[in-house]
PDB file of C-alpha atoms in Angstrom:
ATOM      1  CA  MET A   1       0.031  -0.106  -0.052  1.00 49.00           C
ATOM      2  CA  SER A   2       2.920   2.462   1.035  1.00 53.00           C
ATOM      3  CA  GLY A   3       4.384   1.823  -2.412  1.00 54.00           C
ATOM      4  CA  GLU A   4       1.003   2.673  -4.190  1.00 56.00           C
ATOM      5  CA  GLY A   5       0.863   5.842  -2.333  1.00 55.00           C
ATOM      6  CA  PHE A   6       4.248   6.928  -3.165  1.00 61.00           C
ATOM      7  CA  THR A   7       3.612   6.199  -6.955  1.00 73.00           C
ATOM      8  CA  ILE A   8       0.309   8.375  -6.686  1.00 73.00           C
ATOM      9  CA  ARG A   9       2.317  11.330  -5.089  1.00 73.00           C
ATOM     10  CA  SER A  10       4.964  11.118  -7.749  1.00 75.00           C
ATOM     11  CA  ARG A  11       2.359  11.226 -10.543  1.00 71.00           C
ATOM     12  CA  ILE A  12       0.762  14.202  -8.918  1.00 68.00           C
ATOM     13  CA  ARG A  13       4.199  16.264  -8.462  1.00 71.00           C
ATOM     14  CA  ASN A  14       5.126  15.330 -12.105  1.00 69.00           C
ATOM     15  CA  LEU A  15       1.570  16.776 -13.384  1.00 62.00           C
ATOM     16  CA  LEU A  16       2.043  19.941 -11.290  1.00 63.00           C
ATOM     17  CA  ARG A  17       5.505  20.559 -12.526  1.00 63.00           C
ATOM     18  CA  SER A  18       4.383  19.688 -16.162  1.00 55.00           C
ATOM     19  CA  PRO A  19       4.817  22.434 -18.779  1.00 56.00           C
ATOM     20  CA  SER A  20       2.096  21.221 -20.820  1.00 51.00           C
ATOM     21  CA  THR A  21      -0.320  24.274 -19.721  1.00 49.00           C
ATOM     22  CA  LYS A  22       2.123  26.801 -21.494  1.00 52.00           C
ATOM     23  CA  PRO A  23       1.571  25.962 -24.854  1.00 54.00           C
ATOM     24  CA  LYS A  24      -2.140  25.873 -24.264  1.00 55.00           C
ATOM     25  CA  LYS A  25      -1.972  29.382 -23.003  1.00 55.00           C
ATOM     26  CA  ASN A  26       0.152  30.640 -25.880  1.00 58.00           C
ATOM     27  CA  ARG A  27      -2.280  28.839 -28.223  1.00 55.00           C
ATOM     28  CA  LYS A  28      -5.102  30.797 -26.732  1.00 52.00           C
ATOM     29  CA  GLU A  29      -3.204  34.260 -27.104  1.00 56.00           C
ATOM     30  CA  SER A  30      -2.407  33.334 -30.549  1.00 57.00           C
ATOM     31  CA  LEU A  31      -5.938  32.480 -31.388  1.00 51.00           C
ATOM     32  CA  THR A  32      -7.351  35.783 -29.554  1.00 53.00           C
ATOM     33  CA  SER A  33      -4.837  37.928 -31.848  1.00 61.00           C
ATOM     34  CA  LYS A  34      -6.046  36.309 -34.949  1.00 66.00           C
ATOM     35  CA  VAL A  35      -9.829  36.439 -34.299  1.00 76.00           C
ATOM     36  CA  THR A  36     -11.733  39.644 -35.423  1.00 80.00           C
ATOM     37  CA  LEU A  37     -15.354  40.484 -35.427  1.00 83.00           C
ATOM     38  CA  GLU A  38     -16.586  40.361 -39.075  1.00 85.00           C
ATOM     39  CA  LYS A  39     -20.093  40.841 -39.139  1.00 88.00           C
ATOM     40  CA  VAL A  40     -22.863  41.581 -36.491  1.00 88.00           C
ATOM     41  CA  LEU A  41     -26.529  40.129 -36.760  1.00 89.00           C
ATOM     42  CA  GLY A  42     -29.304  42.333 -35.042  1.00 87.00           C
ATOM     43  CA  ILE A  43     -29.517  45.478 -33.317  1.00 90.00           C
ATOM     44  CA  THR A  44     -30.258  46.521 -29.650  1.00 91.00           C
ATOM     45  CA  ALA A  45     -31.619  50.160 -30.323  1.00 87.00           C
ATOM     46  CA  SER A  46     -34.637  50.860 -28.099  1.00 83.00           C
ATOM     47  CA  GLY A  47     -35.689  54.210 -29.604  1.00 85.00           C
ATOM     48  CA  ASN A  48     -34.625  56.908 -32.180  1.00 88.00           C
ATOM     49  CA  SER A  49     -31.415  57.786 -30.378  1.00 91.00           C
ATOM     50  CA  GLY A  50     -29.940  54.275 -31.363  1.00 92.00           C
ATOM     51  CA  LEU A  51     -29.640  55.030 -34.896  1.00 93.00           C
ATOM     52  CA  ALA A  52     -27.479  57.848 -36.856  1.00 95.00           C
ATOM     53  CA  CYS A  53     -26.591  58.362 -40.359  1.00 94.00           C
ATOM     54  CA  ASP A  54     -23.654  60.399 -41.592  1.00 93.00           C
ATOM     55  CA  PRO A  55     -25.121  62.715 -44.107  1.00 84.00           C
ATOM     56  CA  ARG A  56     -21.613  63.237 -45.951  1.00 89.00           C
ATOM     57  CA  SER A  57     -21.041  59.574 -46.504  1.00 91.00           C
ATOM     58  CA  GLY A  58     -24.288  57.747 -46.013  1.00 91.00           C
ATOM     59  CA  ARG A  59     -22.727  55.449 -43.381  1.00 94.00           C
ATOM     60  CA  VAL A  60     -25.266  54.087 -40.967  1.00 96.00           C
ATOM     61  CA  ALA A  61     -24.170  53.628 -37.110  1.00 96.00           C
ATOM     62  CA  TYR A  62     -26.238  51.595 -34.875  1.00 96.00           C
ATOM     63  CA  PRO A  63     -25.567  49.745 -31.272  1.00 96.00           C
ATOM     64  CA  ALA A  64     -25.346  46.030 -30.982  1.00 95.00           C
ATOM     65  CA  GLY A  65     -24.609  45.346 -27.153  1.00 93.00           C
ATOM     66  CA  CYS A  66     -21.223  47.116 -26.198  1.00 93.00           C
ATOM     67  CA  VAL A  67     -20.505  47.394 -30.039  1.00 95.00           C
ATOM     68  CA  VAL A  68     -21.094  50.286 -32.787  1.00 96.00           C
ATOM     69  CA  VAL A  69     -21.790  48.784 -36.109  1.00 96.00           C
ATOM     70  CA  LEU A  70     -20.607  51.122 -38.689  1.00 96.00           C
ATOM     71  CA  LEU A  71     -22.480  49.966 -41.948  1.00 95.00           C
ATOM     72  CA  ASN A  72     -21.895  51.037 -45.715  1.00 93.00           C
ATOM     73  CA  PRO A  73     -25.356  50.253 -47.037  1.00 90.00           C
ATOM     74  CA  LYS A  74     -23.976  50.904 -50.681  1.00 89.00           C
ATOM     75  CA  LYS A  75     -21.266  47.975 -50.283  1.00 89.00           C
ATOM     76  CA  ASN A  76     -23.120  46.101 -47.402  1.00 88.00           C
ATOM     77  CA  ARG A  77     -19.926  46.066 -45.441  1.00 92.00           C
ATOM     78  CA  GLN A  78     -19.390  46.617 -41.687  1.00 94.00           C
ATOM     79  CA  HIS A  79     -16.764  48.073 -39.504  1.00 94.00           C
ATOM     80  CA  HIS A  80     -17.054  48.183 -35.568  1.00 95.00           C
ATOM     81  CA  ILE A  81     -16.066  49.890 -32.793  1.00 95.00           C
ATOM     82  CA  ILE A  82     -15.815  47.986 -29.580  1.00 93.00           C
ATOM     83  CA  ASN A  83     -16.526  49.618 -26.498  1.00 92.00           C
ATOM     84  CA  THR A  84     -13.790  48.683 -23.929  1.00 87.00           C
ATOM     85  CA  SER A  85     -15.993  49.301 -20.876  1.00 90.00           C
ATOM     86  CA  ARG A  86     -18.270  46.334 -22.039  1.00 91.00           C
ATOM     87  CA  LYS A  87     -21.379  48.646 -21.113  1.00 93.00           C
ATOM     88  CA  THR A  88     -24.579  48.804 -23.434  1.00 94.00           C
ATOM     89  CA  ILE A  89     -24.610  51.599 -25.948  1.00 96.00           C
ATOM     90  CA  THR A  90     -27.931  53.327 -25.759  1.00 95.00           C
ATOM     91  CA  ALA A  91     -27.549  56.366 -27.781  1.00 96.00           C
ATOM     92  CA  LEU A  92     -25.186  57.577 -30.615  1.00 96.00           C
ATOM     93  CA  CYS A  93     -24.725  60.431 -33.086  1.00 97.00           C
ATOM     94  CA  PHE A  94     -22.218  61.469 -35.967  1.00 97.00           C
ATOM     95  CA  SER A  95     -20.689  64.953 -35.888  1.00 96.00           C
ATOM     96  CA  PRO A  96     -21.737  67.145 -38.845  1.00 94.00           C
ATOM     97  CA  ASP A  97     -18.511  66.409 -40.689  1.00 94.00           C
ATOM     98  CA  GLY A  98     -18.937  62.552 -40.019  1.00 94.00           C
ATOM     99  CA  LYS A  99     -15.335  62.221 -38.649  1.00 95.00           C
ATOM    100  CA  TYR A 100     -16.369  61.619 -34.852  1.00 96.00           C
ATOM    101  CA  LEU A 101     -19.091  59.417 -33.301  1.00 97.00           C
ATOM    102  CA  VAL A 102     -20.456  60.278 -29.784  1.00 97.00           C
ATOM    103  CA  THR A 103     -22.113  57.355 -27.863  1.00 97.00           C
ATOM    104  CA  GLY A 104     -24.000  57.159 -24.389  1.00 96.00           C
ATOM    105  CA  GLU A 105     -24.106  53.837 -22.369  1.00 95.00           C
ATOM    106  CA  SER A 106     -26.358  52.255 -19.755  1.00 92.00           C
ATOM    107  CA  GLY A 107     -25.536  51.168 -16.284  1.00 86.00           C
ATOM    108  CA  HIS A 108     -24.030  52.696 -13.278  1.00 85.00           C
ATOM    109  CA  LEU A 109     -21.928  55.420 -13.823  1.00 88.00           C
ATOM    110  CA  PRO A 110     -22.020  55.606 -17.630  1.00 93.00           C
ATOM    111  CA  ALA A 111     -19.585  57.313 -19.730  1.00 95.00           C
ATOM    112  CA  VAL A 112     -20.219  59.731 -22.703  1.00 96.00           C
ATOM    113  CA  ARG A 113     -17.316  58.640 -25.355  1.00 96.00           C
ATOM    114  CA  LEU A 114     -16.116  60.322 -28.527  1.00 96.00           C
ATOM    115  CA  TRP A 115     -14.854  58.118 -31.139  1.00 97.00           C
ATOM    116  CA  ASP A 116     -12.723  58.766 -34.482  1.00 96.00           C
ATOM    117  CA  VAL A 117     -14.742  57.289 -37.017  1.00 95.00           C
ATOM    118  CA  ALA A 118     -11.853  56.602 -39.456  1.00 94.00           C
ATOM    119  CA  GLU A 119      -9.370  55.163 -37.021  1.00 94.00           C
ATOM    120  CA  ARG A 120     -12.226  53.548 -34.684  1.00 94.00           C
ATOM    121  CA  ARG A 121     -10.467  54.676 -31.456  1.00 94.00           C
ATOM    122  CA  GLU A 122     -11.795  56.757 -28.340  1.00 95.00           C
ATOM    123  CA  VAL A 123     -10.576  60.159 -28.457  1.00 95.00           C
ATOM    124  CA  ALA A 124     -12.441  61.792 -25.291  1.00 94.00           C
ATOM    125  CA  GLU A 125     -14.603  60.103 -22.303  1.00 94.00           C
ATOM    126  CA  LEU A 126     -16.730  62.248 -19.939  1.00 92.00           C
ATOM    127  CA  GLN A 127     -18.620  60.771 -16.847  1.00 90.00           C
ATOM    128  CA  LYS A 128     -21.122  62.961 -15.398  1.00 88.00           C
ATOM    129  CA  HIS A 129     -24.189  60.932 -15.391  1.00 92.00           C
ATOM    130  CA  LYS A 130     -24.922  58.367 -12.760  1.00 90.00           C
ATOM    131  CA  TYR A 131     -27.117  56.126 -14.525  1.00 89.00           C
ATOM    132  CA  GLY A 132     -28.151  55.380 -18.095  1.00 92.00           C
ATOM    133  CA  ILE A 133     -27.975  58.016 -20.928  1.00 95.00           C
ATOM    134  CA  SER A 134     -30.919  58.071 -23.089  1.00 95.00           C
ATOM    135  CA  CYS A 135     -29.737  60.746 -25.976  1.00 96.00           C
ATOM    136  CA  VAL A 136     -26.497  62.437 -27.107  1.00 97.00           C
ATOM    137  CA  ALA A 137     -26.096  64.952 -29.986  1.00 97.00           C
ATOM    138  CA  PHE A 138     -23.320  67.225 -31.819  1.00 96.00           C
ATOM    139  CA  SER A 139     -23.789  70.856 -31.939  1.00 95.00           C
ATOM    140  CA  PRO A 140     -23.799  71.753 -35.740  1.00 95.00           C
ATOM    141  CA  ASN A 141     -20.468  73.778 -34.937  1.00 93.00           C
ATOM    142  CA  SER A 142     -18.916  70.498 -33.514  1.00 92.00           C
ATOM    143  CA  LYS A 143     -18.080  72.579 -30.357  1.00 93.00           C
ATOM    144  CA  TYR A 144     -20.363  71.211 -27.926  1.00 95.00           C
ATOM    145  CA  VAL A 145     -21.980  67.632 -27.134  1.00 96.00           C
ATOM    146  CA  VAL A 146     -25.066  67.412 -25.326  1.00 97.00           C
ATOM    147  CA  SER A 147     -26.149  64.379 -23.360  1.00 97.00           C
ATOM    148  CA  VAL A 148     -29.668  63.642 -21.622  1.00 96.00           C
ATOM    149  CA  GLY A 149     -29.782  60.930 -18.844  1.00 94.00           C
ATOM    150  CA  ASN A 150     -32.646  58.374 -18.663  1.00 90.00           C
ATOM    151  CA  GLN A 151     -35.557  58.559 -16.426  1.00 84.00           C
ATOM    152  CA  HIS A 152     -33.556  57.454 -13.280  1.00 87.00           C
ATOM    153  CA  ASP A 153     -30.976  60.173 -14.142  1.00 89.00           C
ATOM    154  CA  MET A 154     -32.622  63.159 -15.412  1.00 89.00           C
ATOM    155  CA  MET A 155     -29.385  65.416 -16.060  1.00 94.00           C
ATOM    156  CA  VAL A 156     -28.880  67.390 -18.977  1.00 96.00           C
ATOM    157  CA  ASN A 157     -25.326  68.012 -19.722  1.00 96.00           C
ATOM    158  CA  VAL A 158     -23.510  70.299 -22.119  1.00 95.00           C
ATOM    159  CA  CYS A 159     -19.831  69.141 -22.750  1.00 94.00           C
ATOM    160  CA  ALA A 160     -17.070  71.261 -24.546  1.00 93.00           C
ATOM    161  CA  TRP A 161     -15.721  67.795 -25.611  1.00 92.00           C
ATOM    162  CA  LYS A 162     -12.223  69.016 -26.870  1.00 91.00           C
ATOM    163  CA  LYS A 163     -11.563  70.451 -23.304  1.00 90.00           C
ATOM    164  CA  ASN A 164     -13.259  67.522 -21.643  1.00 89.00           C
ATOM    165  CA  VAL A 165     -15.420  69.889 -19.476  1.00 90.00           C
ATOM    166  CA  VAL A 166     -19.058  70.245 -18.830  1.00 92.00           C
ATOM    167  CA  VAL A 167     -19.824  74.049 -19.406  1.00 93.00           C
ATOM    168  CA  ALA A 168     -23.714  73.670 -18.364  1.00 93.00           C
ATOM    169  CA  ALA A 169     -25.916  71.364 -16.701  1.00 94.00           C
ATOM    170  CA  ASN A 170     -29.591  71.102 -15.395  1.00 95.00           C
ATOM    171  CA  LYS A 171     -32.274  68.656 -14.717  1.00 93.00           C
ATOM    172  CA  VAL A 172     -35.416  67.618 -16.425  1.00 92.00           C
ATOM    173  CA  SER A 173     -38.648  66.285 -14.638  1.00 88.00           C
ATOM    174  CA  SER A 174     -39.817  64.037 -17.392  1.00 88.00           C
ATOM    175  CA  LYS A 175     -38.462  61.171 -19.655  1.00 90.00           C
ATOM    176  CA  VAL A 176     -36.705  62.548 -22.684  1.00 94.00           C
ATOM    177  CA  THR A 177     -36.733  60.603 -25.949  1.00 93.00           C
ATOM    178  CA  GLY A 178     -35.252  63.304 -28.540  1.00 95.00           C
ATOM    179  CA  VAL A 179     -32.855  66.011 -28.843  1.00 97.00           C
ATOM    180  CA  SER A 180     -32.130  68.374 -31.541  1.00 97.00           C
ATOM    181  CA  PHE A 181     -29.833  71.455 -32.236  1.00 96.00           C
ATOM    182  CA  SER A 182     -30.685  74.745 -33.891  1.00 96.00           C
ATOM    183  CA  GLU A 183     -28.999  75.461 -36.842  1.00 95.00           C
ATOM    184  CA  ASP A 184     -26.887  78.426 -35.213  1.00 94.00           C
ATOM    185  CA  SER A 185     -25.828  76.178 -32.274  1.00 93.00           C
ATOM    186  CA  SER A 186     -27.634  79.014 -29.976  1.00 94.00           C
ATOM    187  CA  TYR A 187     -29.984  76.312 -28.319  1.00 96.00           C
ATOM    188  CA  PHE A 188     -31.312  72.894 -28.435  1.00 97.00           C
ATOM    189  CA  VAL A 189     -34.653  71.303 -27.977  1.00 97.00           C
ATOM    190  CA  THR A 190     -35.514  68.046 -26.026  1.00 97.00           C
ATOM    191  CA  VAL A 191     -38.976  66.198 -26.148  1.00 97.00           C
ATOM    192  CA  GLY A 192     -40.665  63.370 -24.292  1.00 94.00           C
ATOM    193  CA  ASN A 193     -43.633  62.890 -21.994  1.00 93.00           C
ATOM    194  CA  ARG A 194     -45.602  65.901 -22.098  1.00 93.00           C
ATOM    195  CA  HIS A 195     -42.345  67.869 -22.430  1.00 95.00           C
ATOM    196  CA  VAL A 196     -40.758  70.277 -25.112  1.00 97.00           C
ATOM    197  CA  LYS A 197     -38.293  72.371 -23.749  1.00 97.00           C
ATOM    198  CA  PHE A 198     -35.944  74.860 -25.295  1.00 97.00           C
ATOM    199  CA  TRP A 199     -32.313  75.033 -23.857  1.00 96.00           C
ATOM    200  CA  TYR A 200     -30.114  78.151 -24.596  1.00 95.00           C
ATOM    201  CA  LEU A 201     -26.264  78.355 -24.625  1.00 91.00           C
ATOM    202  CA  ASP A 202     -25.532  82.172 -25.033  1.00 81.00           C
ATOM    203  CA  HIS A 203     -24.915  82.616 -21.371  1.00 71.00           C
ATOM    204  CA  CYS A 204     -22.535  79.474 -21.360  1.00 69.00           C
ATOM    205  CA  LYS A 205     -20.422  80.918 -24.087  1.00 64.00           C
ATOM    206  CA  ALA A 206     -19.984  84.097 -22.259  1.00 59.00           C
ATOM    207  CA  SER A 207     -19.188  82.450 -18.846  1.00 58.00           C
ATOM    208  CA  LYS A 208     -15.454  81.849 -17.906  1.00 63.00           C
ATOM    209  CA  ALA A 209     -16.459  79.922 -14.775  1.00 60.00           C
ATOM    210  CA  SER A 210     -14.341  76.681 -14.226  1.00 69.00           C
ATOM    211  CA  ALA A 211     -17.340  74.906 -12.817  1.00 76.00           C
ATOM    212  CA  PRO A 212     -20.766  74.400 -14.846  1.00 82.00           C
ATOM    213  CA  VAL A 213     -23.082  76.974 -15.042  1.00 89.00           C
ATOM    214  CA  PRO A 214     -26.892  76.445 -14.711  1.00 90.00           C
ATOM    215  CA  LEU A 215     -28.308  75.554 -18.044  1.00 93.00           C
ATOM    216  CA  LEU A 216     -31.133  78.031 -18.930  1.00 93.00           C
ATOM    217  CA  GLY A 217     -34.416  76.208 -19.980  1.00 94.00           C
ATOM    218  CA  ARG A 218     -37.834  77.355 -21.425  1.00 95.00           C
ATOM    219  CA  SER A 219     -40.741  75.133 -21.862  1.00 95.00           C
ATOM    220  CA  GLY A 220     -42.672  75.294 -25.068  1.00 96.00           C
ATOM    221  CA  LEU A 221     -46.190  76.306 -24.982  1.00 95.00           C
ATOM    222  CA  LEU A 222     -48.079  73.175 -25.954  1.00 94.00           C
ATOM    223  CA  GLY A 223     -51.574  74.492 -25.678  1.00 91.00           C
ATOM    224  CA  GLU A 224     -54.354  71.997 -26.040  1.00 92.00           C
ATOM    225  CA  LEU A 225     -51.743  69.309 -27.052  1.00 94.00           C
ATOM    226  CA  ARG A 226     -49.864  69.401 -23.481  1.00 91.00           C
ATOM    227  CA  ASN A 227     -50.918  65.978 -22.766  1.00 93.00           C
ATOM    228  CA  ASN A 228     -49.143  64.307 -25.860  1.00 95.00           C
ATOM    229  CA  PHE A 229     -46.099  62.129 -25.824  1.00 95.00           C
ATOM    230  CA  PHE A 230     -43.494  63.893 -28.101  1.00 96.00           C
ATOM    231  CA  CYS A 231     -41.316  61.302 -29.383  1.00 95.00           C
ATOM    232  CA  ASP A 232     -38.891  62.827 -31.684  1.00 96.00           C
ATOM    233  CA  VAL A 233     -37.608  66.650 -32.714  1.00 97.00           C
ATOM    234  CA  ALA A 234     -35.893  68.331 -35.488  1.00 97.00           C
ATOM    235  CA  CYS A 235     -35.021  71.924 -35.582  1.00 97.00           C
ATOM    236  CA  GLY A 236     -35.556  73.923 -38.882  1.00 95.00           C
ATOM    237  CA  ARG A 237     -32.840  74.344 -41.482  1.00 94.00           C
ATOM    238  CA  GLY A 238     -32.567  77.220 -44.018  1.00 92.00           C
ATOM    239  CA  SER A 239     -35.526  79.519 -44.467  1.00 92.00           C
ATOM    240  CA  THR A 240     -37.503  77.561 -41.552  1.00 94.00           C
ATOM    241  CA  SER A 241     -34.433  77.810 -39.068  1.00 94.00           C
ATOM    242  CA  ASP A 242     -36.861  79.772 -36.643  1.00 95.00           C
ATOM    243  CA  SER A 243     -39.064  76.876 -36.466  1.00 96.00           C
ATOM    244  CA  THR A 244     -39.007  73.560 -34.528  1.00 97.00           C
ATOM    245  CA  PHE A 245     -40.900  70.326 -35.674  1.00 98.00           C
ATOM    246  CA  CYS A 246     -41.885  67.679 -33.348  1.00 97.00           C
ATOM    247  CA  ILE A 247     -43.944  64.408 -33.789  1.00 97.00           C
ATOM    248  CA  THR A 248     -46.380  62.966 -31.312  1.00 97.00           C
ATOM    249  CA  SER A 249     -46.710  59.114 -30.816  1.00 95.00           C
ATOM    250  CA  SER A 250     -50.479  59.510 -31.605  1.00 94.00           C
ATOM    251  CA  GLY A 251     -49.674  60.700 -35.169  1.00 95.00           C
ATOM    252  CA  LEU A 252     -49.451  64.285 -35.307  1.00 97.00           C
ATOM    253  CA  LEU A 253     -46.561  66.733 -36.868  1.00 97.00           C
ATOM    254  CA  CYS A 254     -46.355  69.976 -34.764  1.00 97.00           C
ATOM    255  CA  GLU A 255     -44.560  73.153 -35.465  1.00 97.00           C
ATOM    256  CA  PHE A 256     -43.185  75.719 -32.912  1.00 97.00           C
ATOM    257  CA  ASN A 257     -42.289  79.124 -33.937  1.00 96.00           C
ATOM    258  CA  SER A 258     -39.641  81.392 -32.919  1.00 94.00           C
ATOM    259  CA  THR A 259     -41.506  82.266 -29.572  1.00 96.00           C
ATOM    260  CA  ARG A 260     -41.644  78.517 -28.627  1.00 96.00           C
ATOM    261  CA  MET A 261     -45.393  78.497 -29.380  1.00 96.00           C
ATOM    262  CA  LEU A 262     -46.928  75.629 -31.058  1.00 95.00           C
ATOM    263  CA  ASP A 263     -48.258  77.355 -34.252  1.00 92.00           C
ATOM    264  CA  LYS A 264     -49.712  74.674 -36.106  1.00 94.00           C
ATOM    265  CA  TRP A 265     -49.888  70.902 -36.669  1.00 95.00           C
ATOM    266  CA  VAL A 266     -51.220  68.213 -39.188  1.00 96.00           C
ATOM    267  CA  ASP A 267     -52.708  64.709 -38.484  1.00 96.00           C
ATOM    268  CA  LEU A 268     -50.523  61.976 -40.229  1.00 95.00           C
ATOM    269  CA  ARG A 269     -53.307  59.532 -40.307  1.00 93.00           C
ATOM    270  CA  THR A 270     -51.566  56.765 -38.728  1.00 92.00           C
ATOM    271  CA  GLY A 271     -52.069  54.637 -35.722  1.00 89.00           C
ATOM    272  CA  VAL A 272     -48.577  55.400 -34.425  1.00 93.00           C
ATOM    273  CA  ALA A 273     -45.657  57.790 -35.236  1.00 94.00           C
ATOM    274  CA  GLN A 274     -42.232  57.309 -34.050  1.00 92.00           C
ATOM    275  CA  ALA A 275     -39.387  59.147 -35.946  1.00 93.00           C
ATOM    276  CA  LEU A 276     -38.539  62.529 -37.762  1.00 93.00           C
ATOM    277  CA  SER A 277     -36.049  63.876 -39.929  1.00 94.00           C
ATOM    278  CA  LEU A 278     -35.912  66.772 -42.245  1.00 92.00           C
ATOM    279  CA  SER A 279     -34.010  68.761 -44.849  1.00 91.00           C
ATOM    280  CA  GLU A 280     -34.499  72.415 -46.209  1.00 91.00           C
ATOM    281  CA  ASP A 281     -36.901  71.065 -48.593  1.00 94.00           C
ATOM    282  CA  LEU A 282     -38.739  68.273 -46.718  1.00 96.00           C
ATOM    283  CA  ILE A 283     -39.873  66.672 -43.636  1.00 97.00           C
ATOM    284  CA  PHE A 284     -40.035  62.825 -43.260  1.00 96.00           C
ATOM    285  CA  CYS A 285     -42.465  61.306 -40.799  1.00 96.00           C
ATOM    286  CA  GLY A 286     -41.830  57.665 -39.738  1.00 94.00           C
ATOM    287  CA  CYS A 287     -45.182  56.056 -39.002  1.00 93.00           C
ATOM    288  CA  ALA A 288     -46.696  52.413 -38.175  1.00 90.00           C
ATOM    289  CA  ASP A 289     -46.491  49.534 -40.507  1.00 87.00           C
ATOM    290  CA  GLY A 290     -43.389  50.915 -42.252  1.00 87.00           C
ATOM    291  CA  THR A 291     -45.297  54.198 -43.737  1.00 92.00           C
ATOM    292  CA  VAL A 292     -43.196  57.528 -44.230  1.00 95.00           C
ATOM    293  CA  ARG A 293     -44.811  60.530 -45.248  1.00 96.00           C
ATOM    294  CA  ALA A 294     -43.315  63.783 -46.498  1.00 97.00           C
ATOM    295  CA  PHE A 295     -44.502  67.383 -45.979  1.00 97.00           C
ATOM    296  CA  SER A 296     -43.143  70.780 -46.689  1.00 96.00           C
ATOM    297  CA  PRO A 297     -41.443  72.399 -43.722  1.00 96.00           C
ATOM    298  CA  VAL A 298     -42.817  75.763 -45.014  1.00 94.00           C
ATOM    299  CA  ASP A 299     -46.652  75.260 -44.538  1.00 94.00           C
ATOM    300  CA  LEU A 300     -46.689  71.581 -43.443  1.00 96.00           C
ATOM    301  CA  HIS A 301     -48.366  70.649 -46.762  1.00 96.00           C
ATOM    302  CA  PHE A 302     -48.670  67.217 -47.535  1.00 96.00           C
ATOM    303  CA  VAL A 303     -46.106  66.053 -50.410  1.00 96.00           C
ATOM    304  CA  CYS A 304     -46.253  62.130 -50.706  1.00 95.00           C
ATOM    305  CA  THR A 305     -45.986  59.030 -49.003  1.00 95.00           C
ATOM    306  CA  LEU A 306     -43.155  56.820 -49.905  1.00 93.00           C
ATOM    307  CA  PRO A 307     -43.421  53.341 -50.777  1.00 88.00           C
ATOM    308  CA  ARG A 308     -43.403  50.750 -48.122  1.00 83.00           C
ATOM    309  CA  PRO A 309     -40.106  48.480 -47.504  1.00 76.00           C
ATOM    310  CA  HIS A 310     -40.820  45.245 -49.327  1.00 74.00           C
ATOM    311  CA  PRO A 311     -41.595  42.161 -47.384  1.00 73.00           C
ATOM    312  CA  LEU A 312     -38.619  39.795 -46.479  1.00 67.00           C
ATOM    313  CA  GLY A 313     -37.990  37.099 -48.869  1.00 68.00           C
ATOM    314  CA  SER A 314     -39.642  38.896 -52.033  1.00 71.00           C
ATOM    315  CA  ASP A 315     -37.989  39.333 -54.998  1.00 73.00           C
ATOM    316  CA  VAL A 316     -37.583  43.114 -55.646  1.00 69.00           C
ATOM    317  CA  SER A 317     -36.570  42.611 -59.311  1.00 71.00           C
ATOM    318  CA  ALA A 318     -40.193  41.299 -60.172  1.00 72.00           C
ATOM    319  CA  ILE A 319     -41.881  44.519 -58.832  1.00 68.00           C
ATOM    320  CA  THR A 320     -43.132  46.436 -61.928  1.00 69.00           C
ATOM    321  CA  GLU A 321     -45.627  49.114 -60.277  1.00 68.00           C
ATOM    322  CA  VAL A 322     -45.384  51.534 -57.342  1.00 61.00           C
ATOM    323  CA  ASN A 323     -48.480  51.922 -54.976  1.00 58.00           C
ATOM    324  CA  ASN A 324     -48.765  55.551 -54.357  1.00 53.00           C
ATOM    325  CA  THR A 325     -50.764  55.382 -51.279  1.00 50.00           C
ATOM    326  CA  PRO A 326     -52.667  58.730 -50.640  1.00 51.00           C
ATOM    327  CA  LEU A 327     -52.410  60.408 -47.327  1.00 53.00           C
TER     328      LEU A 327
END
């Protein structure tokens, strides 16, 4: 028995001294260096803030967990930005020149991160929120980035991102689902549940204080539409730069004038509306069942309804007619 015990102990000592684990570790490291993310299937966007498009290149960005997918729709090719903090990305936005991307995260102590799109590397990080971030946006002059916390955070921060400092901050009292800057970068607008608010940056530019100054906000005058859920917003461009356009979940396209007053609105004739986008010539409203309606920003006159996306699996080349559905 004693001889058997000695043999077992010898075998255990030999196993512990065995260098066989080292090649396995080296193989694992070599595999890690060779494996690259080629393609992401799916999207984790929970609202309008989870999708962005670079107006210059047409590149689309959207989150998939802790990864930002940069999709070239013309070539159907993906590139990826991986968030090293491993926190889920909830909001993103391109800079006006398309060179940078700002992202917001969810979870405890989330960060606002700035990324160089071409090199896909982080260039700035700011941690001023305690919980999740629901919206982020660049100012048209690319000087500021605004970030809005979710319903548990409620903070609105304006950051001079190249200096990595918050220049102004305040709180909101309701859930915010959209944010848009004015064309001259002098103010931005947030919208949400019974919420349309204009935030002004003029006093922030004049202030030289080292600490953030209180962000000046004024509520929009909603009138009889005060109980609506405003789900997206876009500030006017060109000849309509003094106007602000909002869309409600119940299907109303609204216009606020330069005095923050709800000036006019039209019924989109849809069960649900979610998204809004505009140029100098057209306003596009994303509605239920893949319906997109276009209006004139000058007088909210209906222009057309875009063809709906084709069903999955259908042969697009076999389609010979376009169904122009009236409003």
